[in-house]
């Protein structure tokens, strides 16, 4: 009897979490559409692409960030409420690249952001190495 009560509570929380993730997905999708519109508007209205290179690149990376967040929400539902660490690392690298474009005139911040990107890439490499090693070990068993 006690186990049934715990299962009902767990099912309720899973139901609420799924509804919240659906709402977050719609909000992120709205922001993605807005960023795509802003990027298209910027590309159409700008006369000199070189003069507005930073703005265009920043808008492009913002679109990629929202696209990655959408794929994160999609992955949540496809993989039964499991999101891989690799996805978060990719989002971190993209966000830091965008930050470098914003703070490119501040040497210290640019250096710290570049070091952060390097650490995330190293973490991603280590994660992939051990994930592949684990899958190889599982196949040989």
PDB file of C-alpha atoms in Angstrom:
ATOM      1  CA  UNK A   1       0.000   0.000   0.000  1.00  0.00           C
ATOM      2  CA  UNK A   2       2.785   2.395   0.878  1.00  0.00           C
ATOM      3  CA  UNK A   3       4.550   1.756  -2.423  1.00  0.00           C
ATOM      4  CA  UNK A   4       1.388   2.579  -4.368  1.00  0.00           C
ATOM      5  CA  UNK A   5       1.160   6.016  -2.728  1.00  0.00           C
ATOM      6  CA  UNK A   6       4.750   6.818  -3.652  1.00  0.00           C
ATOM      7  CA  UNK A   7       4.125   5.713  -7.222  1.00  0.00           C
ATOM      8  CA  UNK A   8       1.055   7.961  -7.492  1.00  0.00           C
ATOM      9  CA  UNK A   9       3.053  10.954  -6.252  1.00  0.00           C
ATOM     10  CA  UNK A  10       5.884  10.158  -8.700  1.00  0.00           C
ATOM     11  CA  UNK A  11       3.387   9.848 -11.578  1.00  0.00           C
ATOM     12  CA  UNK A  12       1.812  13.180 -10.612  1.00  0.00           C
ATOM     13  CA  UNK A  13       5.185  14.944 -10.597  1.00  0.00           C
ATOM     14  CA  UNK A  14       6.092  13.379 -13.938  1.00  0.00           C
ATOM     15  CA  UNK A  15       2.800  14.611 -15.387  1.00  0.00           C
ATOM     16  CA  UNK A  16       3.407  18.158 -14.080  1.00  0.00           C
ATOM     17  CA  UNK A  17       6.999  18.103 -15.357  1.00  0.00           C
ATOM     18  CA  UNK A  18       5.848  17.061 -18.829  1.00  0.00           C
ATOM     19  CA  UNK A  19       3.324  19.911 -18.937  1.00  0.00           C
ATOM     20  CA  UNK A  20       5.993  22.392 -17.822  1.00  0.00           C
ATOM     21  CA  UNK A  21       8.406  21.094 -20.478  1.00  0.00           C
ATOM     22  CA  UNK A  22       5.710  21.507 -23.147  1.00  0.00           C
ATOM     23  CA  UNK A  23       5.160  25.112 -22.033  1.00  0.00           C
ATOM     24  CA  UNK A  24       8.911  25.772 -22.037  1.00  0.00           C
ATOM     25  CA  UNK A  25       9.096  24.276 -25.523  1.00  0.00           C
ATOM     26  CA  UNK A  26       6.413  26.648 -26.809  1.00  0.00           C
ATOM     27  CA  UNK A  27       8.128  29.656 -25.227  1.00  0.00           C
ATOM     28  CA  UNK A  28      11.512  28.686 -26.684  1.00  0.00           C
ATOM     29  CA  UNK A  29       9.892  28.110 -30.072  1.00  0.00           C
ATOM     30  CA  UNK A  30       8.426  31.620 -29.912  1.00  0.00           C
ATOM     31  CA  UNK A  31      11.832  33.080 -29.125  1.00  0.00           C
ATOM     32  CA  UNK A  32      13.371  31.035 -31.936  1.00  0.00           C
ATOM     33  CA  UNK A  33      10.869  32.456 -34.417  1.00  0.00           C
ATOM     34  CA  UNK A  34      11.533  35.976 -33.134  1.00  0.00           C
ATOM     35  CA  UNK A  35      15.303  35.549 -33.536  1.00  0.00           C
ATOM     36  CA  UNK A  36      14.881  34.128 -37.041  1.00  0.00           C
ATOM     37  CA  UNK A  37      12.728  37.138 -37.933  1.00  0.00           C
ATOM     38  CA  UNK A  38      15.311  39.540 -36.445  1.00  0.00           C
ATOM     39  CA  UNK A  39      18.127  37.833 -38.350  1.00  0.00           C
ATOM     40  CA  UNK A  40      16.189  37.909 -41.625  1.00  0.00           C
ATOM     41  CA  UNK A  41      15.294  41.556 -41.078  1.00  0.00           C
ATOM     42  CA  UNK A  42      18.926  42.381 -40.339  1.00  0.00           C
ATOM     43  CA  UNK A  43      20.134  40.564 -43.449  1.00  0.00           C
ATOM     44  CA  UNK A  44      17.576  42.295 -45.661  1.00  0.00           C
ATOM     45  CA  UNK A  45      17.986  45.848 -44.326  1.00  0.00           C
ATOM     46  CA  UNK A  46      21.770  46.016 -43.900  1.00  0.00           C
ATOM     47  CA  UNK A  47      23.587  47.627 -46.795  1.00  0.00           C
ATOM     48  CA  UNK A  48      27.170  46.867 -45.742  1.00  0.00           C
ATOM     49  CA  UNK A  49      27.581  43.364 -44.323  1.00  0.00           C
ATOM     50  CA  UNK A  50      31.149  44.031 -43.189  1.00  0.00           C
ATOM     51  CA  UNK A  51      30.156  47.007 -41.064  1.00  0.00           C
ATOM     52  CA  UNK A  52      27.479  44.956 -39.275  1.00  0.00           C
ATOM     53  CA  UNK A  53      29.375  41.668 -39.122  1.00  0.00           C
ATOM     54  CA  UNK A  54      29.261  41.416 -35.300  1.00  0.00           C
ATOM     55  CA  UNK A  55      25.511  42.049 -35.182  1.00  0.00           C
ATOM     56  CA  UNK A  56      24.826  39.466 -37.888  1.00  0.00           C
ATOM     57  CA  UNK A  57      27.077  36.879 -36.263  1.00  0.00           C
ATOM     58  CA  UNK A  58      25.541  37.520 -32.851  1.00  0.00           C
ATOM     59  CA  UNK A  59      22.011  37.134 -34.254  1.00  0.00           C
ATOM     60  CA  UNK A  60      23.024  33.936 -36.068  1.00  0.00           C
ATOM     61  CA  UNK A  61      24.452  32.428 -32.884  1.00  0.00           C
ATOM     62  CA  UNK A  62      21.304  33.439 -30.981  1.00  0.00           C
ATOM     63  CA  UNK A  63      19.257  31.471 -33.526  1.00  0.00           C
ATOM     64  CA  UNK A  64      21.555  28.472 -33.014  1.00  0.00           C
ATOM     65  CA  UNK A  65      21.205  28.750 -29.231  1.00  0.00           C
ATOM     66  CA  UNK A  66      17.416  28.698 -29.389  1.00  0.00           C
ATOM     67  CA  UNK A  67      17.545  25.884 -31.927  1.00  0.00           C
ATOM     68  CA  UNK A  68      19.738  23.874 -29.531  1.00  0.00           C
ATOM     69  CA  UNK A  69      17.331  24.547 -26.674  1.00  0.00           C
ATOM     70  CA  UNK A  70      14.464  23.321 -28.862  1.00  0.00           C
ATOM     71  CA  UNK A  71      16.388  20.156 -29.645  1.00  0.00           C
ATOM     72  CA  UNK A  72      17.000  19.746 -25.908  1.00  0.00           C
ATOM     73  CA  UNK A  73      13.253  19.833 -25.216  1.00  0.00           C
ATOM     74  CA  UNK A  74      12.693  17.406 -28.110  1.00  0.00           C
ATOM     75  CA  UNK A  75      15.359  15.068 -26.724  1.00  0.00           C
ATOM     76  CA  UNK A  76      13.627  15.160 -23.321  1.00  0.00           C
ATOM     77  CA  UNK A  77      10.458  13.674 -24.811  1.00  0.00           C
ATOM     78  CA  UNK A  78      12.124  11.273 -27.257  1.00  0.00           C
ATOM     79  CA  UNK A  79      14.494   9.733 -24.708  1.00  0.00           C
ATOM     80  CA  UNK A  80      11.849   9.392 -21.991  1.00  0.00           C
ATOM     81  CA  UNK A  81      12.879  12.339 -19.777  1.00  0.00           C
ATOM     82  CA  UNK A  82      16.621  11.815 -20.268  1.00  0.00           C
ATOM     83  CA  UNK A  83      18.856  14.568 -21.621  1.00  0.00           C
ATOM     84  CA  UNK A  84      22.470  13.716 -22.375  1.00  0.00           C
ATOM     85  CA  UNK A  85      25.357  15.707 -20.958  1.00  0.00           C
ATOM     86  CA  UNK A  86      26.678  16.166 -24.487  1.00  0.00           C
ATOM     87  CA  UNK A  87      23.751  18.437 -25.367  1.00  0.00           C
ATOM     88  CA  UNK A  88      24.439  20.723 -22.432  1.00  0.00           C
ATOM     89  CA  UNK A  89      28.116  20.936 -23.373  1.00  0.00           C
ATOM     90  CA  UNK A  90      27.226  21.948 -26.936  1.00  0.00           C
ATOM     91  CA  UNK A  91      24.916  24.670 -25.640  1.00  0.00           C
ATOM     92  CA  UNK A  92      27.652  25.905 -23.315  1.00  0.00           C
ATOM     93  CA  UNK A  93      30.182  26.162 -26.136  1.00  0.00           C
ATOM     94  CA  UNK A  94      27.723  28.026 -28.369  1.00  0.00           C
ATOM     95  CA  UNK A  95      26.781  30.437 -25.581  1.00  0.00           C
ATOM     96  CA  UNK A  96      30.420  31.158 -24.793  1.00  0.00           C
ATOM     97  CA  UNK A  97      31.241  31.790 -28.455  1.00  0.00           C
ATOM     98  CA  UNK A  98      28.386  34.279 -28.546  1.00  0.00           C
ATOM     99  CA  UNK A  99      29.730  35.928 -25.380  1.00  0.00           C
ATOM    100  CA  UNK A 100      33.170  36.264 -26.976  1.00  0.00           C
ATOM    101  CA  UNK A 101      31.567  38.167 -29.835  1.00  0.00           C
ATOM    102  CA  UNK A 102      29.915  40.513 -27.352  1.00  0.00           C
ATOM    103  CA  UNK A 103      33.016  41.071 -25.163  1.00  0.00           C
ATOM    104  CA  UNK A 104      35.652  40.923 -27.882  1.00  0.00           C
ATOM    105  CA  UNK A 105      37.024  44.348 -26.937  1.00  0.00           C
ATOM    106  CA  UNK A 106      37.785  43.285 -23.339  1.00  0.00           C
ATOM    107  CA  UNK A 107      40.960  41.209 -23.392  1.00  0.00           C
ATOM    108  CA  UNK A 108      40.624  39.607 -19.963  1.00  0.00           C
ATOM    109  CA  UNK A 109      37.042  38.486 -20.507  1.00  0.00           C
ATOM    110  CA  UNK A 110      37.886  37.172 -23.976  1.00  0.00           C
ATOM    111  CA  UNK A 111      40.781  35.151 -22.581  1.00  0.00           C
ATOM    112  CA  UNK A 112      38.648  33.718 -19.767  1.00  0.00           C
ATOM    113  CA  UNK A 113      35.877  32.833 -22.205  1.00  0.00           C
ATOM    114  CA  UNK A 114      38.384  31.137 -24.535  1.00  0.00           C
ATOM    115  CA  UNK A 115      39.750  29.113 -21.612  1.00  0.00           C
ATOM    116  CA  UNK A 116      36.172  28.173 -20.684  1.00  0.00           C
ATOM    117  CA  UNK A 117      35.475  27.010 -24.238  1.00  0.00           C
ATOM    118  CA  UNK A 118      38.666  24.938 -24.169  1.00  0.00           C
ATOM    119  CA  UNK A 119      37.615  23.304 -20.904  1.00  0.00           C
ATOM    120  CA  UNK A 120      34.179  22.474 -22.316  1.00  0.00           C
ATOM    121  CA  UNK A 121      35.734  20.967 -25.444  1.00  0.00           C
ATOM    122  CA  UNK A 122      38.075  18.864 -23.290  1.00  0.00           C
ATOM    123  CA  UNK A 123      35.102  17.772 -21.157  1.00  0.00           C
ATOM    124  CA  UNK A 124      33.158  16.874 -24.302  1.00  0.00           C
ATOM    125  CA  UNK A 125      36.085  14.835 -25.622  1.00  0.00           C
ATOM    126  CA  UNK A 126      36.472  12.968 -22.326  1.00  0.00           C
ATOM    127  CA  UNK A 127      32.722  12.354 -22.143  1.00  0.00           C
ATOM    128  CA  UNK A 128      32.638  10.938 -25.673  1.00  0.00           C
ATOM    129  CA  UNK A 129      35.709   8.770 -25.031  1.00  0.00           C
ATOM    130  CA  UNK A 130      34.225   7.130 -21.954  1.00  0.00           C
ATOM    131  CA  UNK A 131      30.782   6.824 -23.528  1.00  0.00           C
ATOM    132  CA  UNK A 132      32.250   5.015 -26.559  1.00  0.00           C
ATOM    133  CA  UNK A 133      34.446   2.875 -24.311  1.00  0.00           C
ATOM    134  CA  UNK A 134      31.401   1.925 -22.241  1.00  0.00           C
ATOM    135  CA  UNK A 135      29.385   0.988 -25.347  1.00  0.00           C
ATOM    136  CA  UNK A 136      32.310  -1.129 -26.630  1.00  0.00           C
ATOM    137  CA  UNK A 137      32.599  -2.883 -23.262  1.00  0.00           C
ATOM    138  CA  UNK A 138      28.849  -3.580 -23.246  1.00  0.00           C
ATOM    139  CA  UNK A 139      29.024  -5.120 -26.732  1.00  0.00           C
ATOM    140  CA  UNK A 140      31.847  -7.495 -25.760  1.00  0.00           C
ATOM    141  CA  UNK A 141      29.974  -8.807 -22.701  1.00  0.00           C
TER     142      UNK A 141
END
